[in-house]
XYZ file of C-alpha atoms in Angstrom:
207
model
C -3.680 1.223 -19.199
C -3.679 0.355 -15.514
C -1.750 2.699 -13.226
C -1.425 1.987 -9.485
C -0.331 4.539 -6.903
C 1.138 3.091 -3.687
C 3.125 4.588 -0.849
C 5.264 3.445 2.047
C 3.644 5.992 4.432
C 0.844 8.497 4.606
C 1.108 12.209 3.857
C 3.168 11.895 0.659
C 0.511 12.976 -1.848
C -0.664 9.491 -2.860
C -4.328 10.300 -3.392
C -3.457 13.694 -4.927
C -1.224 11.900 -7.387
C -3.939 9.366 -8.262
C -6.425 12.133 -8.917
C -4.192 14.089 -11.238
C -2.884 11.123 -13.203
C -6.498 10.059 -13.731
C -7.334 13.561 -14.958
C -4.408 13.392 -17.409
C -5.584 10.021 -18.828
C -9.202 11.170 -19.060
C -8.189 13.671 -21.762
C -7.590 10.840 -24.168
C -10.039 8.083 -23.101
C -12.610 7.219 -20.427
C -10.777 6.775 -17.104
C -11.836 5.146 -13.857
C -10.242 5.919 -10.492
C -10.644 3.157 -7.962
C -10.324 4.298 -4.342
C -8.738 1.523 -2.379
C -7.505 3.652 0.527
C -9.109 2.891 3.825
C -9.646 6.606 4.419
C -11.559 6.923 1.089
C -9.821 10.250 0.500
C -10.591 10.314 -3.221
C -14.291 9.452 -2.625
C -14.484 12.499 -0.312
C -12.668 14.628 -2.927
C -15.168 13.515 -5.606
C -18.320 14.201 -3.551
C -18.941 17.532 -5.246
C -19.145 15.759 -8.616
C -16.651 18.109 -10.280
C -13.862 15.688 -11.117
C -13.602 14.953 -14.858
C -13.434 11.149 -14.440
C -15.397 8.446 -12.649
C -14.473 7.574 -9.056
C -15.702 4.414 -7.325
C -15.066 2.422 -4.189
C -12.816 -0.650 -4.721
C -15.757 -2.878 -3.801
C -17.560 -1.730 -6.965
C -14.616 -2.374 -9.336
C -15.805 -5.669 -10.802
C -19.000 -4.081 -12.137
C -17.361 -0.995 -13.646
C -13.831 -1.615 -14.814
C -14.752 -3.167 -18.115
C -16.381 0.108 -19.268
C -13.175 2.163 -19.160
C -9.992 2.365 -21.280
C -7.778 3.478 -18.376
C -7.812 2.628 -14.715
C -5.948 4.378 -11.883
C -5.911 2.672 -8.466
C -5.271 4.530 -5.222
C -4.127 1.885 -2.767
C -4.009 1.902 0.995
C -0.967 3.426 2.677
C 1.850 1.263 4.069
C 1.592 -1.608 1.581
C 3.385 -4.746 2.812
C 5.227 -7.304 0.662
C 2.119 -9.361 -0.168
C 0.270 -6.213 -1.138
C 3.148 -5.084 -3.364
C 3.291 -8.442 -5.119
C -0.357 -8.239 -6.075
C -0.097 -4.557 -6.984
C 2.916 -4.959 -9.263
C 1.426 -7.966 -11.068
C -1.830 -6.110 -11.634
C -0.737 -2.890 -13.306
C 1.313 -1.530 -16.193
C 3.119 0.983 -13.990
C 3.445 1.425 -10.241
C 3.868 5.032 -9.149
C 5.435 5.490 -5.696
C 5.121 9.041 -4.303
C 7.772 10.163 -1.806
C 8.434 13.472 -0.132
C 12.066 14.642 -0.104
C 12.575 14.570 3.663
C 14.805 12.080 5.517
C 11.960 10.284 7.248
C 10.132 9.638 4.014
C 13.288 8.665 2.132
C 14.196 6.261 4.925
C 10.841 4.543 4.774
C 11.115 4.501 0.953
C 14.277 2.440 1.240
C 12.324 -0.422 2.761
C 9.743 -0.280 -0.051
C 12.501 -0.317 -2.666
C 14.144 -3.305 -1.010
C 10.818 -5.136 -1.193
C 10.337 -4.210 -4.878
C 13.830 -5.497 -5.616
C 13.166 -8.688 -3.698
C 9.956 -9.460 -5.640
C 11.591 -8.636 -8.956
C 9.510 -5.557 -9.800
C 10.611 -3.643 -12.864
C 7.754 -1.391 -13.884
C 7.763 1.290 -11.179
C 8.894 4.891 -10.747
C 9.356 7.084 -7.657
C 7.659 10.443 -7.828
C 9.029 13.173 -5.594
C 6.118 15.206 -4.236
C 5.463 18.190 -1.981
C 8.880 19.617 -2.908
C 9.718 22.821 -1.041
C 10.224 25.914 -3.231
C 13.704 27.262 -4.055
C 16.136 28.217 -2.723
C 15.524 25.095 -0.673
C 17.473 22.248 -2.394
C 15.733 19.321 -0.612
C 14.053 18.140 -3.793
C 17.292 18.206 -5.852
C 19.250 16.498 -3.124
C 16.656 13.756 -2.746
C 16.661 13.168 -6.531
C 20.462 12.931 -6.536
C 20.398 10.470 -3.693
C 17.853 8.216 -5.378
C 19.563 8.300 -8.728
C 22.919 7.507 -7.090
C 21.259 4.375 -5.747
C 19.952 3.571 -9.270
C 16.322 4.086 -8.240
C 14.021 4.921 -11.198
C 12.648 8.450 -10.591
C 10.295 10.565 -12.645
C 12.079 13.365 -14.462
C 9.606 15.880 -13.012
C 8.757 16.280 -9.317
C 5.703 17.930 -7.905
C 6.270 21.233 -6.077
C 4.478 22.218 -2.905
C 1.816 24.889 -3.449
C -1.294 26.073 -1.575
C -3.326 25.428 -4.737
C -3.581 21.715 -3.833
C -5.392 22.498 -0.582
C -7.798 24.773 -2.466
C -8.452 22.074 -5.079
C -9.368 19.508 -2.423
C -11.627 22.005 -0.671
C -13.529 22.737 -3.917
C -13.555 19.130 -5.126
C -11.641 19.840 -8.340
C -8.270 19.212 -9.876
C -5.522 21.708 -9.222
C -5.608 22.906 -12.822
C -9.073 24.401 -12.236
C -7.894 26.650 -9.428
C -4.397 27.322 -10.779
C -4.627 27.024 -14.597
C -1.293 28.654 -15.422
C 0.513 27.705 -12.225
C 3.337 25.383 -11.372
C 1.030 22.852 -9.696
C -0.790 21.924 -12.867
C 2.347 22.020 -14.967
C 4.118 19.458 -12.771
C 1.414 16.827 -12.955
C 1.009 17.423 -16.690
C 4.669 16.599 -17.259
C 4.475 13.582 -14.938
C 1.417 12.319 -16.855
C 3.150 12.662 -20.205
C 6.189 10.750 -18.918
C 3.896 8.085 -17.417
C 2.243 7.449 -20.809
C 5.594 7.259 -22.583
C 6.829 4.700 -20.018
C 3.769 2.452 -20.396
C 3.918 2.709 -24.187
C 7.547 1.598 -24.003
C 6.662 -1.341 -21.710
C 3.903 -2.366 -24.103
C 6.165 -2.112 -27.123
C 4.423 0.899 -28.618
C 7.598 3.019 -28.266
C 11.222 2.114 -28.798
C 12.562 4.296 -26.035
C 10.982 5.647 -22.862
């Protein structure tokens, strides 16, 4: 299973999403996370050696990818049309994180237009860094995307301070917040991701 995480802009939880989807897949089979972001955010996160999966620089991919059942790719921010063409053709599912603010949603529109233009089908938008209730920003963003017939993950990822702590300690958020909302959100997203790919590959009748 090859999962690619790409975003239209920085600061939307792209690398955080790649880390936690890789952690989810690692529970069932050896998983490799390829850090293709120019900032090498995941490589920095992995320096402590506490992440449960293997992380490599994209320049090392050819030597390592054959040894893993699952691969998650963290791409550079602000992917252009040529990038998206290559990304879409090289993965089973493209995950596009997006925060529920107007600036991010506006930039997302351009990405969606590009995906439509290149005929992409296997992608899902993941709403991230959602403000806690009673703020309705997350719900309103979901309603807006669904009204435009944009495929969106059923579960969004809520904003919590646990993510900052996880990065600081070089671990996944479940280690610092085992029973918290942070780990629950990515767990549900991971489960839906696997169902979607199984459906695309004909292993499930419905997603």
